[in-house]
Structures are given as C-alpha cells and as structure tokens.
Amino acid sequence: MIARPPRMDDVARLAGVSLGTVSHALNHPHRVAPQTLARVQRAIDELGFVPDRRARALAGGASAVIGFVVLDLTNSYFVDMARGAEDEASVAGMNVLLANADVRADKEQTYLQVFDEERVAGILLTPHARTAGPDDGSRHWRRELVVLNAEAGPDRCSVVPDDELGGYLATRHLIDSGRRRLVFAAALLHLAPIAQRLLGAQRAVAETDGVTLEVLTSHGLRAQHGHDIGEQILARGPQERPDGVFAAADLVALGIVQTTTGRADGTGLRVPEDLAVVGYDDNQAAWGCAVPLSTIAQPGHEIGRIAARLLIEEIRAPDDHEHQRVRLPPTLVVRASTAGAAASSVDPRHAV
C-alpha cells in the first residue's frame, strides 16, 4: 500500500512502462499504442491516481482551466454569462472555474491573484465598479484576460451590452405608455453601464415634448435601496409624484414596487395604473415577483459565450490574435408592471 497520494512513477511501475509513457498517456494519448494506453489507464484506476493539472501546466506551459471572476452571483445576469462561457469552453475541451467577487473590489483582486498564481490558461472578468472602464484593474496581470460588461483598455478584448440603447428602450416604452413624469432610479452613477443607461433615458426624453426626467439616487442596487426610493416617492403629493420609473437594476425596481403597493394604511399606489415601473437585467426577481416586472433583458449567455471564444482564441494563437470590442443589443421585455392585466396574455419572457 502507498501511504502517500500515488504519483506518476507509481503508475509507471504498476503498468510496467516508463515515466515518459505515462506522461504521454496523460497529455498526448494519440502517441501511445492502444494496448499500452489501456495498461496505463488500469494502473491509474487501481491506484486512484489524480493528475496534478497545475504541475502539468507549469511543465508544459498549458492549462485546460479558465478562471472567471464574476461580479455578483446573486444576479442571474452574471450567472447567464457564466453558463455561456462554460458552454463555449466545453466545446473547446476546457473548464471554467468560477469565483464570486460579491461586488467587492478586494475579493476581485484576490481572485485575480489566485488565478494568476495557479497558472490558469486565461481569465474572464466582470470588473467591480471602482475598476470598470479602460483602467479596469487588470493591466498588471500576466494572464490572457477578457473583460465582460465593461469597456477594456487597448490591450484587452471586451464584450459589453449596449446600455445606452437599453436605457433608451426602457424610457421610450414608458413614454409610449403615456407616462410624462419620469424618474431614473439608480446608484453608482460613476459606473459606465449606469451612466450609459441614463444617457439613453435622456435621449428618449429629449425626443418628446412635455416629458420630464428626474434622477433619484440610492446607496446601492439591491431591493432595500429600492425601498428607500419607494418611500421618497410615497412621501410626495399626488401632483409631484412620478407616473413612471426606470430603475437601473431589477432589484431596485422590485424594492420600489414592494414599497409603493399593498400598504395596509391605504396610502399605497397601484402598479401600473398610478406608477409604471421598468427594471434592468431580466433578473429572476423580475419575472418571479407578485407584479412581474417589465425590464431590459441583456444577452448574458451570449456575452459569456463570445468572451470565452475570444479568450480561447488568444490563448491558442496569441501571435495572430487581434483584440476586439464587441457590443450586443439588449431587448425590451413587457410585463405587468407597465402593461397591467394585458400582460397576462403575453408570454412572460416575451421580448419586444
């Protein structure tokens, strides 16, 4: 019996082959005769040998693992990105290792460091707000890296949704629904995606006479921050209240709806009759709440898939690779928070 974990030399001894043959069987099986390959595999199975992928990467300069530092795995938009990346990597015979930064810049940097030290083949990154933009905090990392959901510097590929278009679509929908006193509910206005959504909203308002747009800010993009904005709306008199809200995130929109409706004292509002609400991201919270939210659906799966493809291309042919900036359009999804009962006859995931 071997008291320690089995090593390649143990496999070679039991299979009656050289250490080099075991290495070829693991890394280049097409170079090994079928009978010999079967003998090595039997020895691996009998010993319970697990190849040290990190050691193989250090020795051979290659790894089959992509690291993905995800901004927030509680948001299904980022989960969709991870699934898209995983699907693309699987086709290429590679694996994706996820790390959740939990909307914390320090965790993001820690995971980047870990992936770099572990010699992963490359890194996918949805950067934190404080590192988003051309200086995305990744320029110091040696690994091939693709940025998702934010613009990158000239030495990186990036795949982003068209947030300005998304803001325009959401606001245009409110205006076309007859809303005239609009609010943009958001936080982190310095973050490029949020700022772009606001620009799109302002463009839609500028096209239509008699429409106003007010910005109400909170300290974050969670449901509790939507509660704060909902309380601000309720505190106003009927003539000062907005009749339409575009929230920069679905969780904020959800918090606004929860706060402004169904109040026991009768002071609440009706959604959408008194207040139409549009969110952003098509988070699961958007279509699973009591009043299903109209929202802007982002192509998360496609963003992840394209980002993984660009990264794998760079990993496998770095000398021939040209960095790309890919921008994908979002879609408007109409549900009960703007269409009322009429939305019940429409597929809840229907995109306009």
Coordinates of C-alpha atoms in Angstrom, one line a residue:
M1 CA 0.0 0.0 0.0
I2 CA 1.1 3.6 -0.7
A3 CA 0.8 5.7 2.4
R4 CA 1.0 9.0 0.4
P5 CA -1.1 10.0 -2.6
P6 CA 0.0 8.0 -5.7
R7 CA 2.4 9.7 -8.1
M8 CA 3.2 9.2 -11.8
D9 CA 6.2 7.0 -11.0
D10 CA 3.8 4.7 -9.1
V11 CA 1.6 4.4 -12.2
A12 CA 4.6 3.7 -14.4
R13 CA 5.9 1.0 -12.0
L14 CA 2.5 -0.8 -11.8
A15 CA 1.9 -0.5 -15.6
G16 CA 5.4 -1.7 -16.4
V17 CA 6.2 1.4 -18.6
S18 CA 8.5 4.4 -18.4
L19 CA 7.5 7.7 -16.7
G20 CA 7.6 9.3 -20.1
T21 CA 5.0 6.9 -21.4
V22 CA 2.7 7.8 -18.5
S23 CA 3.2 11.5 -19.3
H24 CA 2.3 10.9 -23.0
A25 CA -0.7 8.8 -22.0
L26 CA -2.0 11.8 -19.9
N27 CA -1.1 14.6 -22.3
H28 CA -0.8 13.1 -25.7
P29 CA -2.8 9.8 -25.7
H30 CA -2.7 9.6 -29.6
R31 CA 1.0 9.0 -29.3
V32 CA 0.6 5.8 -27.2
A33 CA -0.3 2.4 -28.5
P34 CA -3.8 1.3 -27.6
Q35 CA -2.7 -1.7 -25.5
T36 CA -0.2 0.4 -23.6
L37 CA -2.7 3.2 -23.1
A38 CA -5.1 0.6 -21.6
R39 CA -2.5 -0.7 -19.3
V40 CA -1.7 2.8 -18.0
Q41 CA -5.4 3.5 -17.5
R42 CA -5.8 0.3 -15.5
A43 CA -2.9 1.3 -13.2
I44 CA -4.4 4.8 -12.8
D45 CA -7.8 3.4 -11.8
E46 CA -6.2 0.8 -9.4
L47 CA -4.1 3.4 -7.7
G48 CA -6.7 6.2 -7.7
F49 CA -4.1 8.5 -9.3
V50 CA -5.3 12.1 -9.9
P51 CA -3.1 14.1 -12.3
D52 CA -1.7 17.4 -10.9
R53 CA -3.0 19.8 -13.5
R54 CA -1.1 22.7 -12.1
A55 CA 2.2 20.8 -12.3
R56 CA 1.4 19.8 -15.8
A57 CA 0.6 23.4 -16.8
L58 CA 3.9 24.6 -15.3
A59 CA 5.8 21.9 -17.1
G60 CA 4.1 22.2 -20.4
G61 CA 3.1 25.8 -20.4
A62 CA -0.6 25.0 -21.0
S63 CA -3.7 24.6 -18.8
A64 CA -7.2 23.5 -19.6
V65 CA -8.7 25.8 -17.0
I66 CA -10.2 29.3 -17.5
G67 CA -10.7 31.4 -14.4
F68 CA -13.9 33.6 -14.3
V69 CA -14.1 36.3 -11.6
V70 CA -17.8 37.1 -11.5
L71 CA -19.0 40.4 -10.0
D72 CA -22.1 39.1 -8.3
L73 CA -23.5 35.5 -8.5
T74 CA -26.8 36.6 -6.8
N75 CA -27.6 38.3 -10.0
S76 CA -28.9 35.9 -12.6
Y77 CA -27.5 38.1 -15.4
F78 CA -24.0 37.1 -14.3
V79 CA -25.0 33.5 -13.9
D80 CA -26.1 33.6 -17.5
M81 CA -22.6 34.9 -18.5
A82 CA -21.0 32.0 -16.6
R83 CA -23.2 29.5 -18.3
G84 CA -22.4 30.9 -21.8
A85 CA -18.7 30.9 -21.0
E86 CA -18.9 27.3 -19.7
D87 CA -20.8 26.1 -22.9
E88 CA -18.1 27.7 -25.2
A89 CA -15.2 26.4 -23.1
S90 CA -16.7 22.9 -23.1
V91 CA -16.7 22.8 -26.9
A92 CA -13.0 23.7 -26.8
G93 CA -12.2 20.9 -24.2
M94 CA -11.6 23.4 -21.4
N95 CA -13.2 24.0 -18.0
V96 CA -14.3 27.2 -16.3
L97 CA -13.6 27.8 -12.6
L98 CA -15.9 30.5 -11.0
A99 CA -15.0 32.9 -8.3
N100 CA -17.6 35.3 -6.9
A101 CA -16.3 38.8 -6.1
D102 CA -19.5 39.6 -4.3
V103 CA -19.4 43.2 -5.5
R104 CA -16.1 43.7 -3.6
A105 CA -13.0 45.2 -5.2
D106 CA -10.7 43.5 -2.7
K107 CA -12.2 40.0 -3.4
E108 CA -11.9 40.6 -7.1
Q109 CA -8.2 41.4 -6.8
T110 CA -7.6 38.4 -4.5
Y111 CA -9.2 36.0 -7.0
L112 CA -7.2 37.6 -9.9
Q113 CA -4.0 37.0 -7.9
V114 CA -5.1 33.4 -7.1
F115 CA -5.8 32.6 -10.7
D116 CA -2.5 34.1 -11.8
E117 CA -0.6 32.1 -9.3
E118 CA -2.4 28.9 -10.3
R119 CA -1.3 29.5 -13.9
V120 CA -4.8 29.2 -15.4
A121 CA -4.9 29.4 -19.2
G122 CA -6.7 32.8 -19.1
I123 CA -9.2 34.9 -17.1
L124 CA -12.7 36.3 -17.7
L125 CA -13.5 39.3 -15.6
T126 CA -16.7 41.3 -14.9
P127 CA -15.0 44.2 -13.1
H128 CA -16.0 46.0 -10.0
A129 CA -17.4 49.5 -10.3
R130 CA -14.2 51.1 -9.0
T131 CA -12.1 49.3 -11.6
A132 CA -14.6 49.5 -14.5
G133 CA -13.6 51.3 -17.7
P134 CA -10.3 51.5 -19.7
D135 CA -8.4 51.2 -16.4
D136 CA -10.2 48.0 -15.4
G137 CA -7.6 46.9 -12.8
S138 CA -6.4 44.0 -14.9
R139 CA -3.4 45.6 -16.7
H140 CA -0.9 44.2 -14.1
W141 CA -2.0 40.6 -14.7
R142 CA 0.1 38.4 -16.9
R143 CA -2.7 36.0 -17.9
E144 CA -4.7 36.5 -21.1
L145 CA -7.8 38.3 -20.0
V146 CA -11.1 39.3 -21.5
V147 CA -13.4 41.9 -19.8
L148 CA -17.1 41.4 -19.8
N149 CA -19.8 44.1 -19.1
A150 CA -17.3 47.0 -19.2
E151 CA -15.0 48.6 -21.7
A152 CA -11.4 47.5 -21.5
G153 CA -8.1 49.1 -22.4
P154 CA -6.5 48.7 -25.8
D155 CA -4.6 45.5 -24.7
R156 CA -7.7 43.5 -23.8
C157 CA -10.8 42.2 -25.6
S158 CA -14.1 43.3 -24.2
V159 CA -17.7 42.2 -24.6
V160 CA -20.4 44.6 -23.5
P161 CA -24.2 45.1 -23.8
D162 CA -25.4 48.4 -25.4
D163 CA -26.5 50.1 -22.2
E164 CA -27.3 53.4 -23.8
L165 CA -29.7 51.6 -26.1
G166 CA -31.2 49.7 -23.2
G167 CA -31.8 53.0 -21.3
Y168 CA -33.5 54.4 -24.4
L169 CA -35.7 51.4 -24.9
A170 CA -36.9 51.4 -21.3
T171 CA -37.7 55.1 -21.3
R172 CA -39.2 55.1 -24.7
H173 CA -41.6 52.3 -23.5
L174 CA -42.7 54.4 -20.5
I175 CA -43.3 57.5 -22.8
D176 CA -45.2 55.4 -25.3
S177 CA -47.3 54.1 -22.5
G178 CA -48.4 57.7 -21.7
R179 CA -46.1 58.4 -18.8
R180 CA -44.8 62.0 -18.6
R181 CA -43.3 62.5 -15.1
L182 CA -40.4 60.0 -15.1
V183 CA -37.8 59.0 -12.6
F184 CA -34.5 57.3 -13.2
A185 CA -33.7 55.3 -10.0
A186 CA -30.1 54.4 -9.6
A187 CA -26.9 54.3 -7.7
L188 CA -23.3 54.3 -8.7
L189 CA -23.8 56.9 -11.5
H190 CA -20.0 56.9 -12.0
L191 CA -20.2 53.3 -13.2
A192 CA -20.1 53.2 -17.0
P193 CA -23.1 50.9 -17.6
I194 CA -25.3 53.0 -15.2
A195 CA -24.2 56.3 -16.8
Q196 CA -24.9 54.9 -20.3
R197 CA -28.4 53.8 -19.2
L198 CA -29.1 57.4 -18.0
L199 CA -27.8 58.8 -21.3
G200 CA -30.2 56.6 -23.2
A201 CA -33.1 57.7 -20.9
Q202 CA -32.2 61.3 -21.5
R203 CA -32.2 60.8 -25.3
A204 CA -35.7 59.3 -25.2
V205 CA -37.0 62.2 -23.1
A206 CA -35.4 64.8 -25.4
E207 CA -37.4 63.4 -28.3
T208 CA -40.8 64.1 -26.7
D209 CA -42.3 67.4 -25.6
G210 CA -43.8 67.6 -22.1
V211 CA -41.8 64.8 -20.6
T212 CA -39.6 65.3 -17.6
L213 CA -36.9 63.1 -16.1
E214 CA -35.7 63.3 -12.5
V215 CA -32.8 61.3 -11.1
L216 CA -33.3 59.7 -7.7
T217 CA -30.2 58.0 -6.2
S218 CA -29.7 55.4 -3.6
H219 CA -26.6 53.8 -2.0
G220 CA -26.7 50.6 -3.9
L221 CA -28.6 48.4 -6.4
R222 CA -30.3 46.0 -4.1
A223 CA -34.0 45.7 -3.1
Q224 CA -33.5 47.6 0.1
H225 CA -32.2 50.6 -1.9
G226 CA -35.4 50.4 -4.0
H227 CA -37.4 50.5 -0.8
D228 CA -35.7 53.9 0.1
I229 CA -36.6 55.3 -3.3
G230 CA -40.2 54.0 -3.0
E231 CA -40.6 55.8 0.3
Q232 CA -39.4 59.0 -1.3
I233 CA -42.0 58.6 -4.0
L234 CA -44.8 58.0 -1.5
A235 CA -43.8 61.0 0.6
R236 CA -44.8 63.3 -2.2
G237 CA -48.2 64.7 -3.0
P238 CA -50.2 63.3 -6.0
Q239 CA -49.2 66.1 -8.3
E240 CA -45.5 65.8 -7.5
R241 CA -45.2 62.0 -7.8
P242 CA -43.8 60.4 -10.9
D243 CA -46.0 58.3 -13.0
G244 CA -43.2 56.2 -14.5
V245 CA -39.9 54.8 -13.0
F246 CA -37.0 53.4 -14.9
A247 CA -34.8 51.6 -12.4
A248 CA -31.2 50.8 -13.3
A249 CA -31.5 47.3 -11.9
D250 CA -34.3 44.8 -11.4
L251 CA -33.7 44.5 -7.7
V252 CA -34.2 48.3 -7.3
A253 CA -37.4 48.1 -9.3
L254 CA -38.6 45.2 -7.1
G255 CA -38.0 47.2 -4.0
I256 CA -39.9 50.2 -5.4
V257 CA -42.9 48.0 -6.3
Q258 CA -42.8 46.3 -2.9
T259 CA -42.8 49.6 -1.0
T260 CA -45.4 51.5 -3.0
T261 CA -48.1 48.8 -3.3
G262 CA -50.3 46.9 -0.9
R263 CA -49.9 49.2 2.1
A264 CA -52.3 48.4 5.0
D265 CA -53.0 52.1 5.6
G266 CA -54.3 52.6 2.1
T267 CA -51.6 55.1 1.1
G268 CA -50.1 52.8 -1.5
L269 CA -50.1 53.1 -5.3
R270 CA -51.3 50.9 -8.0
V271 CA -48.8 49.4 -10.4
P272 CA -49.0 50.2 -13.3
E273 CA -52.2 52.4 -13.1
D274 CA -50.6 55.0 -10.8
L275 CA -46.9 54.1 -11.3
A276 CA -45.4 52.2 -14.2
V277 CA -42.0 50.6 -13.4
V278 CA -39.3 49.2 -15.7
G279 CA -36.2 47.4 -14.4
Y280 CA -33.0 46.3 -16.0
D281 CA -31.1 42.9 -16.4
D282 CA -34.1 40.5 -16.6
N283 CA -33.0 39.1 -13.2
Q284 CA -35.1 36.2 -12.0
A285 CA -36.6 38.6 -9.5
A286 CA -38.2 40.5 -12.4
W287 CA -40.5 37.7 -13.6
G288 CA -40.9 35.9 -10.3
C289 CA -42.4 38.7 -8.1
A290 CA -46.1 39.5 -7.3
V291 CA -46.2 42.1 -10.0
P292 CA -43.9 40.7 -12.8
L293 CA -41.6 43.5 -13.9
S294 CA -41.1 44.9 -17.4
T295 CA -37.4 45.0 -17.9
I296 CA -34.5 45.3 -20.3
A297 CA -33.0 41.8 -21.0
Q298 CA -29.3 41.7 -21.5
P299 CA -27.8 38.9 -23.6
G300 CA -25.8 37.4 -20.7
H301 CA -25.4 33.9 -22.2
E302 CA -24.2 35.3 -25.5
I303 CA -21.8 37.8 -23.8
G304 CA -20.2 34.9 -21.8
R305 CA -20.0 32.7 -24.9
I306 CA -18.3 35.3 -27.1
A307 CA -16.0 36.4 -24.3
A308 CA -14.8 32.7 -23.8
R309 CA -14.4 32.3 -27.5
L310 CA -12.2 35.4 -27.8
L311 CA -10.1 34.3 -24.8
I312 CA -9.6 30.8 -26.1
E313 CA -8.5 32.2 -29.5
E314 CA -6.0 34.4 -27.7
I315 CA -4.7 31.5 -25.6
R316 CA -4.2 29.3 -28.6
A317 CA -2.9 31.8 -31.1
P318 CA -1.5 34.8 -29.2
D319 CA 0.6 36.0 -32.1
D320 CA -2.3 36.1 -34.5
H321 CA -4.9 37.4 -32.1
E322 CA -6.4 40.8 -32.6
H323 CA -8.2 42.4 -29.7
Q324 CA -11.9 43.1 -30.3
R325 CA -14.6 45.3 -28.8
V326 CA -17.9 43.5 -29.1
R327 CA -21.2 45.3 -28.3
L328 CA -24.5 43.4 -28.2
P329 CA -28.0 44.9 -28.2
P330 CA -30.5 44.3 -25.3
T331 CA -34.2 43.8 -25.7
L332 CA -37.3 45.2 -24.0
V333 CA -39.5 42.6 -22.1
V334 CA -43.0 43.9 -21.3
R335 CA -44.8 42.5 -18.3
A336 CA -47.5 43.5 -15.8
S337 CA -45.6 46.4 -14.1
T338 CA -46.2 48.6 -17.3
A339 CA -48.8 46.7 -19.2
G340 CA -51.2 45.7 -16.3
A341 CA -53.6 42.9 -16.9
A342 CA -53.0 42.9 -20.6
A343 CA -49.5 41.4 -20.0
S344 CA -51.1 38.2 -18.6
S345 CA -52.0 37.1 -22.1
V346 CA -48.4 37.5 -23.2
D347 CA -45.5 35.1 -22.7
P348 CA -43.8 36.5 -19.6
R349 CA -40.4 36.2 -21.2
H350 CA -41.6 37.8 -24.5
A351 CA -39.2 40.4 -25.9
V352 CA -40.4 43.4 -27.9

